[in-house]
Tab-separated table of C-alpha atoms in Angstrom:
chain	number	residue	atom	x	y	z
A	152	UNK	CA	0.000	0.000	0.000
A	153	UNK	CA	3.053	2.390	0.907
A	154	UNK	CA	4.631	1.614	-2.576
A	155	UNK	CA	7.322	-0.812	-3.120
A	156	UNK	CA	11.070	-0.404	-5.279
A	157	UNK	CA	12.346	-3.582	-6.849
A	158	UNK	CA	10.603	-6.011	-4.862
A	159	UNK	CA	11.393	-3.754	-1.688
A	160	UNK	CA	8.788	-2.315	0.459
A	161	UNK	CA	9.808	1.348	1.551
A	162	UNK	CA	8.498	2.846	4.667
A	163	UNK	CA	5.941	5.451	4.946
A	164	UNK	CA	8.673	8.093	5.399
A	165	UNK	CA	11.572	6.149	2.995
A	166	UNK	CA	8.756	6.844	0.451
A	167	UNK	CA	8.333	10.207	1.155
A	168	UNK	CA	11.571	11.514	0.849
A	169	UNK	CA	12.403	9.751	-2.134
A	170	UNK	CA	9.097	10.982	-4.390
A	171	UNK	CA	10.245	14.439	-3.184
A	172	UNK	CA	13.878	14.217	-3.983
A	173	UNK	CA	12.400	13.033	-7.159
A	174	UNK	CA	9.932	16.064	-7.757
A	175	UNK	CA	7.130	12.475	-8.176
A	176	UNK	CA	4.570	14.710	-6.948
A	177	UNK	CA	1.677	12.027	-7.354
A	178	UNK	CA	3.831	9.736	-5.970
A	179	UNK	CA	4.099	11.850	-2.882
A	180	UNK	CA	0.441	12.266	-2.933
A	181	UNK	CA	-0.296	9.097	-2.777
A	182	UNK	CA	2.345	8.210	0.122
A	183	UNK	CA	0.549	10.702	1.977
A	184	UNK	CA	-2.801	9.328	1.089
A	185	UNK	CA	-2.133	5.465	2.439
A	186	UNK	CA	-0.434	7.020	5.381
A	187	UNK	CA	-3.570	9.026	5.765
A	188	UNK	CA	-6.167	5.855	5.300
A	189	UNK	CA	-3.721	3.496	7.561
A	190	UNK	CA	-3.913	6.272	10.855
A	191	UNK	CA	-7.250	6.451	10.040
A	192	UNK	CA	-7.724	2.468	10.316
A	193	UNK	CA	-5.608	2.691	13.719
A	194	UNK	CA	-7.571	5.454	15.363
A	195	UNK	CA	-4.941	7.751	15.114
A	196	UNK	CA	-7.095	10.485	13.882
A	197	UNK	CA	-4.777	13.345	14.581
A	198	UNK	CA	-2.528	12.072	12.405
A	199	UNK	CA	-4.830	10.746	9.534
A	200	UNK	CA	-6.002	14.742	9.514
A	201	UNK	CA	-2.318	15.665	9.119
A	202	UNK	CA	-1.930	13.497	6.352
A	203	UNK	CA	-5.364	13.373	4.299
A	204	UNK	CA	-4.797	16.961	4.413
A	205	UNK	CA	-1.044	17.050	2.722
A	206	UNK	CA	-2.517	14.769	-0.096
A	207	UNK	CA	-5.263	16.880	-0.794
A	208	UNK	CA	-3.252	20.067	-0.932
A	209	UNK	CA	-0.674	18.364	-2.793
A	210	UNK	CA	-2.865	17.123	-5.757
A	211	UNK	CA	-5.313	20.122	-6.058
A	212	UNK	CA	-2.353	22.523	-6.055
A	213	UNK	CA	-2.363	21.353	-9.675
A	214	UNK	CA	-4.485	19.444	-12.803
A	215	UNK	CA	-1.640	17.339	-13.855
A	216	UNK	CA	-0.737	15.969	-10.052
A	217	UNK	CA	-4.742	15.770	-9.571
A	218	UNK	CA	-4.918	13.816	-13.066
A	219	UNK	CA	-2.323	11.186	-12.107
A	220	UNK	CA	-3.560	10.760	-8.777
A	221	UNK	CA	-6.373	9.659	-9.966
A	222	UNK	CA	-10.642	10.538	-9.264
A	223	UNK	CA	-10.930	7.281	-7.012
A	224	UNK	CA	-7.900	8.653	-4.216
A	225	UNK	CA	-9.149	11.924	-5.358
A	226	UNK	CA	-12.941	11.464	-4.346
A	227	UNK	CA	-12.419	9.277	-0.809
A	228	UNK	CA	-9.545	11.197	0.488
A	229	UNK	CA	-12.299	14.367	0.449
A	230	UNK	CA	-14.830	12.063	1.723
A	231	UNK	CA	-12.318	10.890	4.615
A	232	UNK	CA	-11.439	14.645	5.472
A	233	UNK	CA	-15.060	15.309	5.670
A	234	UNK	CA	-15.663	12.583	8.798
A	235	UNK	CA	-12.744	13.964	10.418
A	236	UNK	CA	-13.834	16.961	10.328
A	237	UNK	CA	-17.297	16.423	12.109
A	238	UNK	CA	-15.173	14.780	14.679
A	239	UNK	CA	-14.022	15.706	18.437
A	240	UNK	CA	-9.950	16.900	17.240
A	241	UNK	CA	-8.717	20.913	18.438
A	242	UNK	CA	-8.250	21.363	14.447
A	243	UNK	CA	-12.206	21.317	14.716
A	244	UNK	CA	-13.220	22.451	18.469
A	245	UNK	CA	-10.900	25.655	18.628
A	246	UNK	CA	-12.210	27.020	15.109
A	247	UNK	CA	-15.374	26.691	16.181
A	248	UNK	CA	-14.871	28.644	19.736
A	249	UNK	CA	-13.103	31.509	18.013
A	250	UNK	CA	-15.659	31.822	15.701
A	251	UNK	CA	-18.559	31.814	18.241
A	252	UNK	CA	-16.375	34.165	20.009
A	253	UNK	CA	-15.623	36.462	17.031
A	254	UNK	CA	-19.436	36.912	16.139
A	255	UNK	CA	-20.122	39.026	19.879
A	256	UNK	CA	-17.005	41.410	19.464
A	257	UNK	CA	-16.820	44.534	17.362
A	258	UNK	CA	-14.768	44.684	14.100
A	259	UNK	CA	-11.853	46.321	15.276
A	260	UNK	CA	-11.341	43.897	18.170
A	261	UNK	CA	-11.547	40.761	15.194
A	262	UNK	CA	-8.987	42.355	13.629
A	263	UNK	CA	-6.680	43.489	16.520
A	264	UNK	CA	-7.394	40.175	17.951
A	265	UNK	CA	-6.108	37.860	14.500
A	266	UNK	CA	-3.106	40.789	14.120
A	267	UNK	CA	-1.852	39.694	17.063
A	268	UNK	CA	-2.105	36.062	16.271
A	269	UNK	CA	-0.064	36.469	12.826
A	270	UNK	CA	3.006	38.863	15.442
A	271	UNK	CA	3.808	35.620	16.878
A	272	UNK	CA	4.771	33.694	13.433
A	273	UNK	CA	6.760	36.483	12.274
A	274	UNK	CA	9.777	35.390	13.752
A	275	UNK	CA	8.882	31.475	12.358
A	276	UNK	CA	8.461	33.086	9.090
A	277	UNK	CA	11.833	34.905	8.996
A	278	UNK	CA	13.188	31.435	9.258
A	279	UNK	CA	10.846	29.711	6.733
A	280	UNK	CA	11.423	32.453	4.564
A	281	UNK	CA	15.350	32.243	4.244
A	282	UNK	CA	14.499	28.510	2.325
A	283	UNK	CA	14.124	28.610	-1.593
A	284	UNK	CA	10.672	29.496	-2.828
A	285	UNK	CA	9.512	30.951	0.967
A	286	UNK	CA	11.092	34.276	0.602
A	287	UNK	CA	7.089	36.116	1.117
A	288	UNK	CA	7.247	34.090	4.653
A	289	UNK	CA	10.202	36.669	5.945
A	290	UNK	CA	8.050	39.383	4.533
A	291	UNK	CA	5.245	38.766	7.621
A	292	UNK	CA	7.230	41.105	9.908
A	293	UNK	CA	7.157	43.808	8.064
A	294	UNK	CA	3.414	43.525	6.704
A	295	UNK	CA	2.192	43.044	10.709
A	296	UNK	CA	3.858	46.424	11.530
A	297	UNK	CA	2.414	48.436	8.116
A	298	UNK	CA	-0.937	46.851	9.078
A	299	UNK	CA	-1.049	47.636	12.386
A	300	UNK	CA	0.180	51.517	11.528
A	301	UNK	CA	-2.290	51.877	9.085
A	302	UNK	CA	-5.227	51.646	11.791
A	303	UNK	CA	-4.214	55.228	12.951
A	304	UNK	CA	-2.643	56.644	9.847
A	305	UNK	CA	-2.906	56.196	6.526
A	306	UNK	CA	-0.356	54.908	3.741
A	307	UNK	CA	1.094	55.676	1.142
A	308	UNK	CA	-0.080	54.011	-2.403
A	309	UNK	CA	3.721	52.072	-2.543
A	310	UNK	CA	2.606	50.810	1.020
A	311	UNK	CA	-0.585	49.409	-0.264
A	312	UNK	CA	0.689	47.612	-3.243
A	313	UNK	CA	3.311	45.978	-1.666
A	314	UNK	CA	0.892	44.865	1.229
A	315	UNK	CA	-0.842	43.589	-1.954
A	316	UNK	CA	2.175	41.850	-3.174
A	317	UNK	CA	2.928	40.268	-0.380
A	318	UNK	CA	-1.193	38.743	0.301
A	319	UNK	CA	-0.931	37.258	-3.517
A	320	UNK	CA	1.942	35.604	-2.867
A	321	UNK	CA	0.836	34.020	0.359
A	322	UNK	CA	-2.102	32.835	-1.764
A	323	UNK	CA	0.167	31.160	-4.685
A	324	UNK	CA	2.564	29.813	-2.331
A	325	UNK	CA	0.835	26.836	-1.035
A	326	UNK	CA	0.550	25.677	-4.843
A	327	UNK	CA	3.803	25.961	-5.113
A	328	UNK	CA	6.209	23.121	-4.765
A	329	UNK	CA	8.083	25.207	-2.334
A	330	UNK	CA	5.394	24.491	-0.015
A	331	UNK	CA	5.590	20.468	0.095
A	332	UNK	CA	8.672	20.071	-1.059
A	333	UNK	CA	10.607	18.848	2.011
A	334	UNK	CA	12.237	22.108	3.086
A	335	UNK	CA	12.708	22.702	6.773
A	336	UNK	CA	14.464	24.835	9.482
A	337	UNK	CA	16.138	23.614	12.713
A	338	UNK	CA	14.605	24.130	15.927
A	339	UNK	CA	16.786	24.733	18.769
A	340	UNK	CA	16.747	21.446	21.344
A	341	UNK	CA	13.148	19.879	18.589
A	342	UNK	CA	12.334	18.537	15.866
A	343	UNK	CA	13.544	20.484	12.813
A	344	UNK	CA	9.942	22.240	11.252
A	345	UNK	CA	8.898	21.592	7.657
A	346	UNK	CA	7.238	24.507	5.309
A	347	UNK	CA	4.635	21.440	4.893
A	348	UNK	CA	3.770	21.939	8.861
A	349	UNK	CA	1.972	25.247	7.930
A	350	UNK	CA	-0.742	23.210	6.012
A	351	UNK	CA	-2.975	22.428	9.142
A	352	UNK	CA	-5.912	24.458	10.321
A	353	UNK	CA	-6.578	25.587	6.792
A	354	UNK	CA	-3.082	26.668	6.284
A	355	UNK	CA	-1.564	29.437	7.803
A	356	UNK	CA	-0.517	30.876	4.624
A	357	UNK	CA	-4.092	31.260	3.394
A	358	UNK	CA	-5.312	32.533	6.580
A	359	UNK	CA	-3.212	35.176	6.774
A	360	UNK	CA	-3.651	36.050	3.046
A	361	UNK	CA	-7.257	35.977	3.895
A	362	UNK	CA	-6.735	38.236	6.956
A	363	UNK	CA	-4.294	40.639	4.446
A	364	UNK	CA	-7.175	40.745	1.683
A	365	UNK	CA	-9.997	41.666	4.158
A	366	UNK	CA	-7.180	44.195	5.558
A	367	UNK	CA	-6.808	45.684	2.527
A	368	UNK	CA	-10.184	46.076	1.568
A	369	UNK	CA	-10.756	48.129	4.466
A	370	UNK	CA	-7.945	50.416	3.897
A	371	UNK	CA	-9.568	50.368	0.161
A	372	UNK	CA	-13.214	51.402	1.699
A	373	UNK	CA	-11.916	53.858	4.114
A	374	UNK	CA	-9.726	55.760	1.581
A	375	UNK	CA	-13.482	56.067	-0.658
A	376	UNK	CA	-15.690	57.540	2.163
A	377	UNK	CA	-17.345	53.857	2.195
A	378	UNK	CA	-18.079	51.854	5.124
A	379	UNK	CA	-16.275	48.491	5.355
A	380	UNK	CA	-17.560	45.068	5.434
A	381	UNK	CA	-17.635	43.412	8.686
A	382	UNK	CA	-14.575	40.916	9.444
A	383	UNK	CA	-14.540	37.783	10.257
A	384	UNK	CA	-11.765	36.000	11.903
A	385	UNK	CA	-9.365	33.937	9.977
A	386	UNK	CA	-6.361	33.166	12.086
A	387	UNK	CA	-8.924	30.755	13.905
A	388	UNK	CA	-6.242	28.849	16.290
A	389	UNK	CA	-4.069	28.105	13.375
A	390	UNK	CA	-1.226	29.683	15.415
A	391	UNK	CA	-1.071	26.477	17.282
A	392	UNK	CA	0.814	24.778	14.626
A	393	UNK	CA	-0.587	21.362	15.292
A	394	UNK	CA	0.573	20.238	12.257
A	395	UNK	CA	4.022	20.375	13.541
A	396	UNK	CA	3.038	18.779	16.738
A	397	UNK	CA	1.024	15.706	15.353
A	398	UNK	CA	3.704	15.331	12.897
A	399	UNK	CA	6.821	15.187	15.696
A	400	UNK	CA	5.243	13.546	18.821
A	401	UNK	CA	2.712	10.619	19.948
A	402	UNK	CA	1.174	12.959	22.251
A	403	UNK	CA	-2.425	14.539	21.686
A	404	UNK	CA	-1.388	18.219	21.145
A	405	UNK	CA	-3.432	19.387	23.915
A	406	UNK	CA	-1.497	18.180	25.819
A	407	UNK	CA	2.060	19.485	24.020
A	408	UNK	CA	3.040	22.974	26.913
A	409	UNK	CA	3.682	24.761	23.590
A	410	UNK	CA	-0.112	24.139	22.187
A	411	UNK	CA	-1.254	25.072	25.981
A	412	UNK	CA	1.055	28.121	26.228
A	413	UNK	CA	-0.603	29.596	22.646
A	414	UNK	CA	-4.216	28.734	23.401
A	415	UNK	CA	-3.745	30.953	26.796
A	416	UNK	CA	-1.981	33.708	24.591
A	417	UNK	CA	-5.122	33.316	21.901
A	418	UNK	CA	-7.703	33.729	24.607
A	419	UNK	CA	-5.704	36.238	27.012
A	420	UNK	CA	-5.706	38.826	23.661
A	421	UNK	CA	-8.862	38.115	23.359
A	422	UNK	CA	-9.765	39.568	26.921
A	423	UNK	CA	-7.317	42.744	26.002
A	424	UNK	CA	-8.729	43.598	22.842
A	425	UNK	CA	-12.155	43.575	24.654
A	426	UNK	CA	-11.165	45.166	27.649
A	427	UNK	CA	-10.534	48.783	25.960
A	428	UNK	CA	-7.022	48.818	25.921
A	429	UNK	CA	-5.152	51.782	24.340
A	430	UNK	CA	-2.983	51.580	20.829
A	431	UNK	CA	0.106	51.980	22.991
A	432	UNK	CA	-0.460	48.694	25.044
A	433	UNK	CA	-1.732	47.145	21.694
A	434	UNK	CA	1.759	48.181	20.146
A	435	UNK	CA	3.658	47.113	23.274
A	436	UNK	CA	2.267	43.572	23.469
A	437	UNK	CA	2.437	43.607	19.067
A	438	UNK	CA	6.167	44.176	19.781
A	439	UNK	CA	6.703	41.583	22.381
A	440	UNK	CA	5.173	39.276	19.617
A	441	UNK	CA	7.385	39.791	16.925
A	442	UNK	CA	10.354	38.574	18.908
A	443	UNK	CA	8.610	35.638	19.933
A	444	UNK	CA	9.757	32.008	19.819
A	445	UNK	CA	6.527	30.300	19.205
A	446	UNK	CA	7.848	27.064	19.535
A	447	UNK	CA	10.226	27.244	22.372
């Protein structure tokens, strides 16, 4: 089922690593797929989420991958991702308690509240973003503080279009084979952290592009004399990075003191964007952020 070479079975991860070092990207596909289907079979739901969910990103990221691949994988991989989803896992529960949450505060405090969220990957994504392909992930930094600057002054028309830039790129990057192509950074006394470990919870990448589009639209209806839409929120917990943690460990990642520590920073800022705060606290804690180590 894991696919064999010359009479040889290969491991789950031997098979990995050798599709990608040889760009077989329905090959990789399907690894992911049977790895998917046998933690599924086990109970191991976390990580048949982690892995359904590479496939599918992996062969819809284009027709040719999706072709090979085939309708069959195609069609009960989505089917599989669907049950998962309607079960008990923190990718499902915390989306849904940060939405309920997000529909009794004001705009502002959605925004404020995901902004904050996306300050402590920026010093993840200056690491990502050094790798080949990920150079838009080292950009975060620098689009947190022009967003956050641009709630109390406006900016200039270069400023807009490179915050622009920088949210289309986010969007093509997880079709990219950049994004599941192996590459990874080291992590200080861990597990070294793959680009791929950014595809839980929706991806990251696409949340935060969806975060930067909404963002700009705002600046867009503000600059016309028109009221913006309402927000919604679209970091949804995805700073927890389960991915990484399902992917590394045998433990449930509520349990994992990293996955505890963020989920008491998500709901904290949630309190302090409610509670009034000022923009110079908001700045002070957006600063502490930024030179976060999420994962220490």
């Amino acid at each position: 089922m894991f696919g064999f070479s010359k009479g040889k079975a290969k491991n789950p991860e031997e098979l990995v690593k050798s599709c990608q070092e040889k760009r077989d990207w329905a090959g990789l596909a399907r690894a992911y797929y049977d790895m998917g289907v046998a933690a599924m079979d086990e109970k191991d739901l976390y990580r048949a989420v982690l892995w359904l969910h590479r496939a599918d990103t992996i062969f819809s990221a284009s027709d040719k991958v999706y072709k090979k691949v085939g309708e069959k994988i195609v069609d009960d991989c989505s089917d599989r991702i669907g049950t998962l989803e309607d079960g008990t896992l923190v990718y499902n529960d915390i989306s849904e308690e940060i939405a309920d949450k997000a529909e009794e505060m004001e705009d502002i405090q959605i925004r404020l509240w995901d902004l904050l969220a996306i300050a402590r990957l920026v010093k993840l994504g200056a690491g990502l973003g050094k790798l080949p392909g990920c150079q838009v992930l080292g950009q975060l930094g620098y689009a947190v503080n022009l967003m956050f600057r641009s709630f109390r002054q406006p900016i200039t028309q270069e400023e807009y279009s490179r915050l622009m830039d920088i949210c289309n790129a986010l969007y093509e990057f997880g079709d990219s084979e950049a994004f599941y192509a192996g590459g990874e950074i080291e992590i200080p006394g861990n597990a070294p952290f793959q680009v791929f470990d950014l595809n839980g919870m929706f991806g990251v990448h696409l949340q935060i592009n969806g975060y930067m589009d909404s963002h700009l639209r705002l600046l867009a209806a503000l600059s016309n004399g028109r009221e913006p839409d309402r927000t919604e929120s679209f970091m949804n917990g995805c700073s927890l990075l389960p991915d990484y943690y399902v992917r590394t460990t045998s433990r449930n990642p509520q349990d994992i003191p990293q996955v505890q520590a963020e989920l008491s920073r998500i709901w904290d800022d949630c309190r302090f964007v409610c509670s009034g705060a000022d923009w110079e606290a908001i700045g002070q804690r957006l600063e502490g952020y930024l030179e976060l180590d999420i994962l220490g």
